[in-house]
PDB file of C-alpha atoms in Angstrom:
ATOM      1  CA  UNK A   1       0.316 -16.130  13.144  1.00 44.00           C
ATOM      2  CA  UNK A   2      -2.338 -19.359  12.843  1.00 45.00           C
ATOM      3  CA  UNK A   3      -0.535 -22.126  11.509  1.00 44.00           C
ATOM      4  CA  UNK A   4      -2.728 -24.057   8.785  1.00 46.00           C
ATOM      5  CA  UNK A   5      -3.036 -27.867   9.744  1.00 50.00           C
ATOM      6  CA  UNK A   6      -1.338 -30.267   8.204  1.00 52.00           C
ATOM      7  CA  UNK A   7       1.267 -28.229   6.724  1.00 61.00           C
ATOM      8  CA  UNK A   8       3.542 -25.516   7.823  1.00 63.00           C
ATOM      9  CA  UNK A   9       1.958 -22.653   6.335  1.00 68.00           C
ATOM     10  CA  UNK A  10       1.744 -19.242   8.413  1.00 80.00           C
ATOM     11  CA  UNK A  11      -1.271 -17.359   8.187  1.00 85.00           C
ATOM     12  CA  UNK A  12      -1.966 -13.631   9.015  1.00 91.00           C
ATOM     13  CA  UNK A  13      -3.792 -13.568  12.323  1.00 92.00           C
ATOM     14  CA  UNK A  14      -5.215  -9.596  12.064  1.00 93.00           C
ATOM     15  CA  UNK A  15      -5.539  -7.278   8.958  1.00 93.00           C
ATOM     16  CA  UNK A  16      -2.213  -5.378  10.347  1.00 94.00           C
ATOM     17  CA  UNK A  17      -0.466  -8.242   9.573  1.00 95.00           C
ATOM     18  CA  UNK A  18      -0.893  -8.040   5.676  1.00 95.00           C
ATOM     19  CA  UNK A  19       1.749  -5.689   3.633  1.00 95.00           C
ATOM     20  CA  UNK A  20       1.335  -3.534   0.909  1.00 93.00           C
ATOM     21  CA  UNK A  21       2.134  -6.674  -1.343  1.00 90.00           C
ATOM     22  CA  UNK A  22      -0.972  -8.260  -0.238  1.00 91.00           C
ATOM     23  CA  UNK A  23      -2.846  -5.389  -1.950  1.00 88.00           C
ATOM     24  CA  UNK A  24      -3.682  -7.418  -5.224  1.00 87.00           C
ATOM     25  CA  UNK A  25      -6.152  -9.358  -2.443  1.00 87.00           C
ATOM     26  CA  UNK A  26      -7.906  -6.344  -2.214  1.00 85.00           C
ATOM     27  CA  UNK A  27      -7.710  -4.909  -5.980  1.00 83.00           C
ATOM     28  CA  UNK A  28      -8.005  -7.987  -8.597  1.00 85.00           C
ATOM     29  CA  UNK A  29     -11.462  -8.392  -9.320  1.00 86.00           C
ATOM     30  CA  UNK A  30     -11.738 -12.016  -9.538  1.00 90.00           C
ATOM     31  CA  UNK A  31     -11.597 -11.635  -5.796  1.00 89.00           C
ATOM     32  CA  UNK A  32     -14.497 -10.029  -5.382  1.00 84.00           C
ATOM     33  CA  UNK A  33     -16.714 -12.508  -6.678  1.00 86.00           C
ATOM     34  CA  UNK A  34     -17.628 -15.882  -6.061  1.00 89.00           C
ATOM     35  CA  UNK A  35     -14.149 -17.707  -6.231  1.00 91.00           C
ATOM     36  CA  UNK A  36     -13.690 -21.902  -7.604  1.00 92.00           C
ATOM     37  CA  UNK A  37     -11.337 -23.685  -6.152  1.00 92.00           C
ATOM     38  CA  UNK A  38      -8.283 -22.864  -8.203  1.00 93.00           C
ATOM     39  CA  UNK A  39      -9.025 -19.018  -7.373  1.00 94.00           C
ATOM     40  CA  UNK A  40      -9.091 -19.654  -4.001  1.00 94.00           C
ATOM     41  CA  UNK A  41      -5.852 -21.347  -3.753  1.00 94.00           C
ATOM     42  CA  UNK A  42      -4.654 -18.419  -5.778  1.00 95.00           C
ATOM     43  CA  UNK A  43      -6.002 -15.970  -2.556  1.00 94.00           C
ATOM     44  CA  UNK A  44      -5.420 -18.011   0.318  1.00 93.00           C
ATOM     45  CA  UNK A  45      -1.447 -18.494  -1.896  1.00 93.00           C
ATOM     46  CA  UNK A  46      -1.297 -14.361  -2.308  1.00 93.00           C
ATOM     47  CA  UNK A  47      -2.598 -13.544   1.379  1.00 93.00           C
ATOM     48  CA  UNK A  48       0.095 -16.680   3.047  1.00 91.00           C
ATOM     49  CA  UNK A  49       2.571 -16.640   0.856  1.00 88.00           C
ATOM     50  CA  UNK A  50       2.212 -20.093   0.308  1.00 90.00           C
ATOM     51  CA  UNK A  51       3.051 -22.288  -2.309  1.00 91.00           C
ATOM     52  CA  UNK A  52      -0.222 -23.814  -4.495  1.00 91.00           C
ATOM     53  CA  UNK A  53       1.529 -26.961  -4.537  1.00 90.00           C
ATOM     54  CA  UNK A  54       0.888 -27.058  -1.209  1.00 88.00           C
ATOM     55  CA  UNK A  55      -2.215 -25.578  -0.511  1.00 90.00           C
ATOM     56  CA  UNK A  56      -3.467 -28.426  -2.907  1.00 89.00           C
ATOM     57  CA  UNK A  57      -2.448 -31.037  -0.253  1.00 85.00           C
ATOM     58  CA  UNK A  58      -4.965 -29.617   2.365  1.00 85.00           C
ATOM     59  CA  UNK A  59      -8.231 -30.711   2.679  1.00 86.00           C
ATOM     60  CA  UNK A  60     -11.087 -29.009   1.445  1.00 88.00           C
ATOM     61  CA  UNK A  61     -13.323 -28.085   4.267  1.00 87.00           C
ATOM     62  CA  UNK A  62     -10.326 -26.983   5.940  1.00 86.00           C
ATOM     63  CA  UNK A  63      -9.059 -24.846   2.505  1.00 86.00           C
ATOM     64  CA  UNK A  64     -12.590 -23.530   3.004  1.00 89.00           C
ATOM     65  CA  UNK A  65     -12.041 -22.446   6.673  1.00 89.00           C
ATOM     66  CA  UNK A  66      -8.914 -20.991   5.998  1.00 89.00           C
ATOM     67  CA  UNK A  67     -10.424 -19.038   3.475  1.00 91.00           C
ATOM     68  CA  UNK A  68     -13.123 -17.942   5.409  1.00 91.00           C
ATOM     69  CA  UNK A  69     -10.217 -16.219   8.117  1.00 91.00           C
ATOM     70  CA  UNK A  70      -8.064 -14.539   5.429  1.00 91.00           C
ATOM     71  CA  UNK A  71     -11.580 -12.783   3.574  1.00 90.00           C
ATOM     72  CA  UNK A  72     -12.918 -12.402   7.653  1.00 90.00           C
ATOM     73  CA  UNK A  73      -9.403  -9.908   8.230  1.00 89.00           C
ATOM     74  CA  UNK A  74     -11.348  -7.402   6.000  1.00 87.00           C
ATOM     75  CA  UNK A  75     -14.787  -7.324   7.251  1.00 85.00           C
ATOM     76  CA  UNK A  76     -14.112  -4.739  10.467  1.00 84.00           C
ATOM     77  CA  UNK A  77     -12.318  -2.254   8.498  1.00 88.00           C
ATOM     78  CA  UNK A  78     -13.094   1.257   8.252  1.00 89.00           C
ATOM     79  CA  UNK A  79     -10.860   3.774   6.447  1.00 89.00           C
ATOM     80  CA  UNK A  80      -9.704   6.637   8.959  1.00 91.00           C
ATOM     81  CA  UNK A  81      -7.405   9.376   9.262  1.00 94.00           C
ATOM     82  CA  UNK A  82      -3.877   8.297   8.176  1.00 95.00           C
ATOM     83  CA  UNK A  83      -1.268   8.792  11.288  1.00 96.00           C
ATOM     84  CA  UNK A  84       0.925  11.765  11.343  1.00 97.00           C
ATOM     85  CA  UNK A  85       3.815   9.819  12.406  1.00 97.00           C
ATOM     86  CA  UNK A  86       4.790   6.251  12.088  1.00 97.00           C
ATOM     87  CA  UNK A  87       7.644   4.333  13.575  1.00 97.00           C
ATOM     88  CA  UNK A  88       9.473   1.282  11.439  1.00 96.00           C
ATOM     89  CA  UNK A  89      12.229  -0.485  12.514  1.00 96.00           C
ATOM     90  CA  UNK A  90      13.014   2.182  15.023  1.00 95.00           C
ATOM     91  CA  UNK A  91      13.243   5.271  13.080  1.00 96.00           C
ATOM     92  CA  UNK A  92      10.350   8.131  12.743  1.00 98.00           C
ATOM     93  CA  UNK A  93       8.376   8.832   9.774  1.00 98.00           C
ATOM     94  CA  UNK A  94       6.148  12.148   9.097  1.00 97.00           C
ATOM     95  CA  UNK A  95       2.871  12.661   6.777  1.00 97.00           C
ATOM     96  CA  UNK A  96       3.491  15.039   4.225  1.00 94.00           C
ATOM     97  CA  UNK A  97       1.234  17.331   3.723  1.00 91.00           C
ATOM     98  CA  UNK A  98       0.689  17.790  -0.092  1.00 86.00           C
ATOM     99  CA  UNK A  99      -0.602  21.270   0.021  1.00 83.00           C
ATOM    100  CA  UNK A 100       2.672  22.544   1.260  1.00 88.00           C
ATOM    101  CA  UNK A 101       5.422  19.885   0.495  1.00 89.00           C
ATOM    102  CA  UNK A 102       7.831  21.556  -2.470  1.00 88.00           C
ATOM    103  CA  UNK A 103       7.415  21.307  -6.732  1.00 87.00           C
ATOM    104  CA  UNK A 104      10.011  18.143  -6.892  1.00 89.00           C
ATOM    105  CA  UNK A 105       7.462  16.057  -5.066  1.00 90.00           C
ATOM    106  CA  UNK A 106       4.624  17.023  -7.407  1.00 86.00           C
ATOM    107  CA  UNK A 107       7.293  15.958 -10.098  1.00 87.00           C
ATOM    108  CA  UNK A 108       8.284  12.697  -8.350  1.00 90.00           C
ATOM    109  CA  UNK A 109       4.320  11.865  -8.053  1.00 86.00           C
ATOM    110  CA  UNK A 110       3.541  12.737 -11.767  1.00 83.00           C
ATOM    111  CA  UNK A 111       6.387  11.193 -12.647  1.00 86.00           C
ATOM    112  CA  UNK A 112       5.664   7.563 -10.562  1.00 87.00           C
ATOM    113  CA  UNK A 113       3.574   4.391 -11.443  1.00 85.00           C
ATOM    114  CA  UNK A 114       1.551   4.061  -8.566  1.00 84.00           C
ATOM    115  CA  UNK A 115      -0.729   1.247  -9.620  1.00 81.00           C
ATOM    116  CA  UNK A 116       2.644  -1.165 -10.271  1.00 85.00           C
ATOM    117  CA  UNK A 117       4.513  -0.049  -7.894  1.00 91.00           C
ATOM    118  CA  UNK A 118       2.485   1.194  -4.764  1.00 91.00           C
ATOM    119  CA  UNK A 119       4.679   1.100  -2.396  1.00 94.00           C
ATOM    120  CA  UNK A 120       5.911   4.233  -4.423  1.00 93.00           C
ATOM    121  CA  UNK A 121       2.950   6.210  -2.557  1.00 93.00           C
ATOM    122  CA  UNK A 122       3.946   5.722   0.762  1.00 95.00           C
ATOM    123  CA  UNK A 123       7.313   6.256   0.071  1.00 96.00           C
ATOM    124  CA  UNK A 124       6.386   9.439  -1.332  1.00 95.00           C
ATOM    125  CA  UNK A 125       3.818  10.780   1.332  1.00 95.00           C
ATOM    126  CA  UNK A 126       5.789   9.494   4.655  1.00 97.00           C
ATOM    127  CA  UNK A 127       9.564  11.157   5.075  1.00 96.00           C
ATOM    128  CA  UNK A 128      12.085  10.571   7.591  1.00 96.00           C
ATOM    129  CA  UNK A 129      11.205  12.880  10.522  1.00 96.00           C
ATOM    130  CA  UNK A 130      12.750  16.323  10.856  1.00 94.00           C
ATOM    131  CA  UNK A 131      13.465  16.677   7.004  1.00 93.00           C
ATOM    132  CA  UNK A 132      12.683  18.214   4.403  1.00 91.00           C
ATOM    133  CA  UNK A 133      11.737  16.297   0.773  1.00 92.00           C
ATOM    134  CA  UNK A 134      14.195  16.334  -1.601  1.00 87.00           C
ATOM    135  CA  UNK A 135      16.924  17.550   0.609  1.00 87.00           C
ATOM    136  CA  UNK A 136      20.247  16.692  -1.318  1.00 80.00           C
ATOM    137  CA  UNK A 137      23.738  16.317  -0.176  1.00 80.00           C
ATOM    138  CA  UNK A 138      27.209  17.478  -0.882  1.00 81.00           C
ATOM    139  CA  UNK A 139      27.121  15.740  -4.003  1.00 78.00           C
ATOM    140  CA  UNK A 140      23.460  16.644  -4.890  1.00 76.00           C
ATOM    141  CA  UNK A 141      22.268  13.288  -4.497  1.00 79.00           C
ATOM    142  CA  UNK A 142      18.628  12.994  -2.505  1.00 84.00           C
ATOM    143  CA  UNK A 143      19.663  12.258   0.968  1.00 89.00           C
ATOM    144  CA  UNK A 144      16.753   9.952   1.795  1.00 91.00           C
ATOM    145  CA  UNK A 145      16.262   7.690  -1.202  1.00 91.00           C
ATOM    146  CA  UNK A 146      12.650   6.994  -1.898  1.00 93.00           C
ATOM    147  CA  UNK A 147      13.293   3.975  -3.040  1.00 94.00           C
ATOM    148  CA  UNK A 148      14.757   2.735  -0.041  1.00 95.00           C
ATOM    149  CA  UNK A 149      11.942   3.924   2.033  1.00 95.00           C
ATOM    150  CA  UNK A 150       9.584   1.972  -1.069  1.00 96.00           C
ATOM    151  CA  UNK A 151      10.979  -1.164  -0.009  1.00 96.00           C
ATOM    152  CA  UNK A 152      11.146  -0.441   3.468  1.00 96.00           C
ATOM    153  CA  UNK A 153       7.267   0.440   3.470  1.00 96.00           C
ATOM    154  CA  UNK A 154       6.524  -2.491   0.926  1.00 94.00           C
ATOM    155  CA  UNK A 155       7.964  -4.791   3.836  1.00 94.00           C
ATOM    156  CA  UNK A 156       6.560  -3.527   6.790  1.00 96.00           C
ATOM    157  CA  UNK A 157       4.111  -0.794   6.575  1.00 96.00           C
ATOM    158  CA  UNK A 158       0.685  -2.225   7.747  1.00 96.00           C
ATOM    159  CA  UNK A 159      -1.775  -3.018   4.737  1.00 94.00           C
ATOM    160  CA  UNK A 160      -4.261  -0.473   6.787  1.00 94.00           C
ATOM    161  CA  UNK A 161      -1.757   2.127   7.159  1.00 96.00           C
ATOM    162  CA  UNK A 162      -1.297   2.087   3.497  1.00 94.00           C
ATOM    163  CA  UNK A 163      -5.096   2.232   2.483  1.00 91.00           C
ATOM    164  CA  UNK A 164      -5.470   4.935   4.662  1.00 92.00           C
ATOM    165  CA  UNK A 165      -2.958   6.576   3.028  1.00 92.00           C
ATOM    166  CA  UNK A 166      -4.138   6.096  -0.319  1.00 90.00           C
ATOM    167  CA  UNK A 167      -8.046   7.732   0.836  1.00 88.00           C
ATOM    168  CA  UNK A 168      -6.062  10.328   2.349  1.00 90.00           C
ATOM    169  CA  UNK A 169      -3.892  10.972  -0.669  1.00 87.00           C
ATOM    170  CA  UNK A 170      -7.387  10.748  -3.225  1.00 82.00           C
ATOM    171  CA  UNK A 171      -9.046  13.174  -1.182  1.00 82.00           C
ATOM    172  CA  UNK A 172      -5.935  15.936  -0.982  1.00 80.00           C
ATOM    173  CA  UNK A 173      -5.460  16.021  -4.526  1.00 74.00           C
ATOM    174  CA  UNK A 174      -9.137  15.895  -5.169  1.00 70.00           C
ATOM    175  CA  UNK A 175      -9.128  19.521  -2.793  1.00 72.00           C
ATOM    176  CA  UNK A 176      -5.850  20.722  -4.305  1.00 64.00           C
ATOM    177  CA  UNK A 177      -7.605  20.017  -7.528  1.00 59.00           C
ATOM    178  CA  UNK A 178     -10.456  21.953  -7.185  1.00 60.00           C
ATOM    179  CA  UNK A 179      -8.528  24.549  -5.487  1.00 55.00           C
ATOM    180  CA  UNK A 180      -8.251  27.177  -8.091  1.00 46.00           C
ATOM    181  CA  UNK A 181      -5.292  28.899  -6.314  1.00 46.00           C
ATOM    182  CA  UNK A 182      -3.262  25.804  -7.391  1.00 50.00           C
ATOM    183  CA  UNK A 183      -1.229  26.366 -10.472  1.00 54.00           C
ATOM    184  CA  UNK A 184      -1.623  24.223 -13.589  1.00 54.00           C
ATOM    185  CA  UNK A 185       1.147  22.025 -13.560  1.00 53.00           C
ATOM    186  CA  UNK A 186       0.306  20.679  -9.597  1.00 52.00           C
ATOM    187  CA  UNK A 187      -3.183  20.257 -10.586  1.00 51.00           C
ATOM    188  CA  UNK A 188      -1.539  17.634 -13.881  1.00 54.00           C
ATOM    189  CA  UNK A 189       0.723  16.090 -11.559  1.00 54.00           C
ATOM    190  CA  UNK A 190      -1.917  15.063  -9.006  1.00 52.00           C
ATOM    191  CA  UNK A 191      -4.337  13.940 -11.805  1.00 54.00           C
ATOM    192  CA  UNK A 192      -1.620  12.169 -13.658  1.00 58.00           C
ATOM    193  CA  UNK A 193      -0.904  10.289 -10.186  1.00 55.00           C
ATOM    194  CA  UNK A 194      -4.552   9.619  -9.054  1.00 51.00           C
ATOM    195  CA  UNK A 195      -5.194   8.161 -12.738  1.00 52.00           C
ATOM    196  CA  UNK A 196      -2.467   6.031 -11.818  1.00 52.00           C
ATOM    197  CA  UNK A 197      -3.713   4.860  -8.915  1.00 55.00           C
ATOM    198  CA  UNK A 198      -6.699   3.075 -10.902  1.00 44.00           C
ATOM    199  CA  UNK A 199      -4.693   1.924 -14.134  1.00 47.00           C
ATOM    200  CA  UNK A 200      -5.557   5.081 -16.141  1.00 45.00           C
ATOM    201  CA  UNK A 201      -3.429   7.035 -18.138  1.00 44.00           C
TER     202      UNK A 201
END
């Protein structure tokens, strides 16, 4: 991480280390335009997780070159595949294919507010290795809690990972949608989610 100078303020030295939270960057629209001052404290504040009280202490040609790094993490990526597997904090995670994965997860996805809580997505399309969604236990309880693995993801999944994911997720559902061997309530629960995706209902 590049520390800013004159204050202790960490920034992200590489695009893998932004988060899923850092997605408003990305997504708010008055970040892709030409940004004053106050909305680039508000940027440089969302991508460091630093306070605007102090970003306001720090020079301005040096705000400016700090600003320049966080927008330059973007420029070099390209969406690709998602991986099949990923690895967090020492424990496996699969992709899940949504062609084949069971009815509950169409329910779960139709069912989940993936523009406000995106994190939701990954939680949803990444499952502990070797199982099987919706498994439940003894007690009929989920086994693996998606919203455990949410807030797992939200902390450490890679912000490419995740976009990945979500191109990868648009284009499945766009298939399985046009797929007319796909009944009528998988083809609503995709649509409902992919609406969600861009704030539509």
């Amino acid at each position: 991480m590049a520390i800013l100078k004159y204050i202790n303020i960490k920034a992200p030295k590489t695009l893998n280390d932004l988060r899923i939270r850092h997605l408003k960057s990305l997504t708010d629209e008055k970040f892709q335009k030409d940004m004053d001052l106050k909305t680039i404290i508000e940027f440089i504040s969302l991508i460091t997780e630093a306070k605007r009280n102090d970003l306001n202490k720090v020079n301005i040609s040096e705000l400016r070159k700090v600003h320049e790094h966080c927008i330059g993490l973007f420029k070099d990526f390209k969406l690709a595949e998602p991986r099949k597997e990923i690895s967090i904090l020492n424990k496996d995670y699969v992709l899940v294919d949504p062609s084949k994965v069971g009815i509950g997860w169409h329910i779960d996805i139709s069912n989940s507010d993936l523009q406000n809580d995106p994190s939701r997505l990954a939680s949803l399309m990444y499952i502990e290795k070797d199982t099987i969604y919706g498994e439940l236990d003894e007690n009929l309880n989920m086994k693996y809690s998606n919203q455990e693995r949410a807030k797992l993801f939200e902390e450490h999944l890679p912000l490419p990972d995740y976009l990945n994911l979500v191109s990868f997720f648009l284009r499945q559902s766009i298939e399985l949608m046009s797929n007319y061997m796909v009944n009528k309530k998988t083809r609503i629960s995709l649509l409902r989610a992919v609406r969600g995706l861009f704030g539509r209902n």
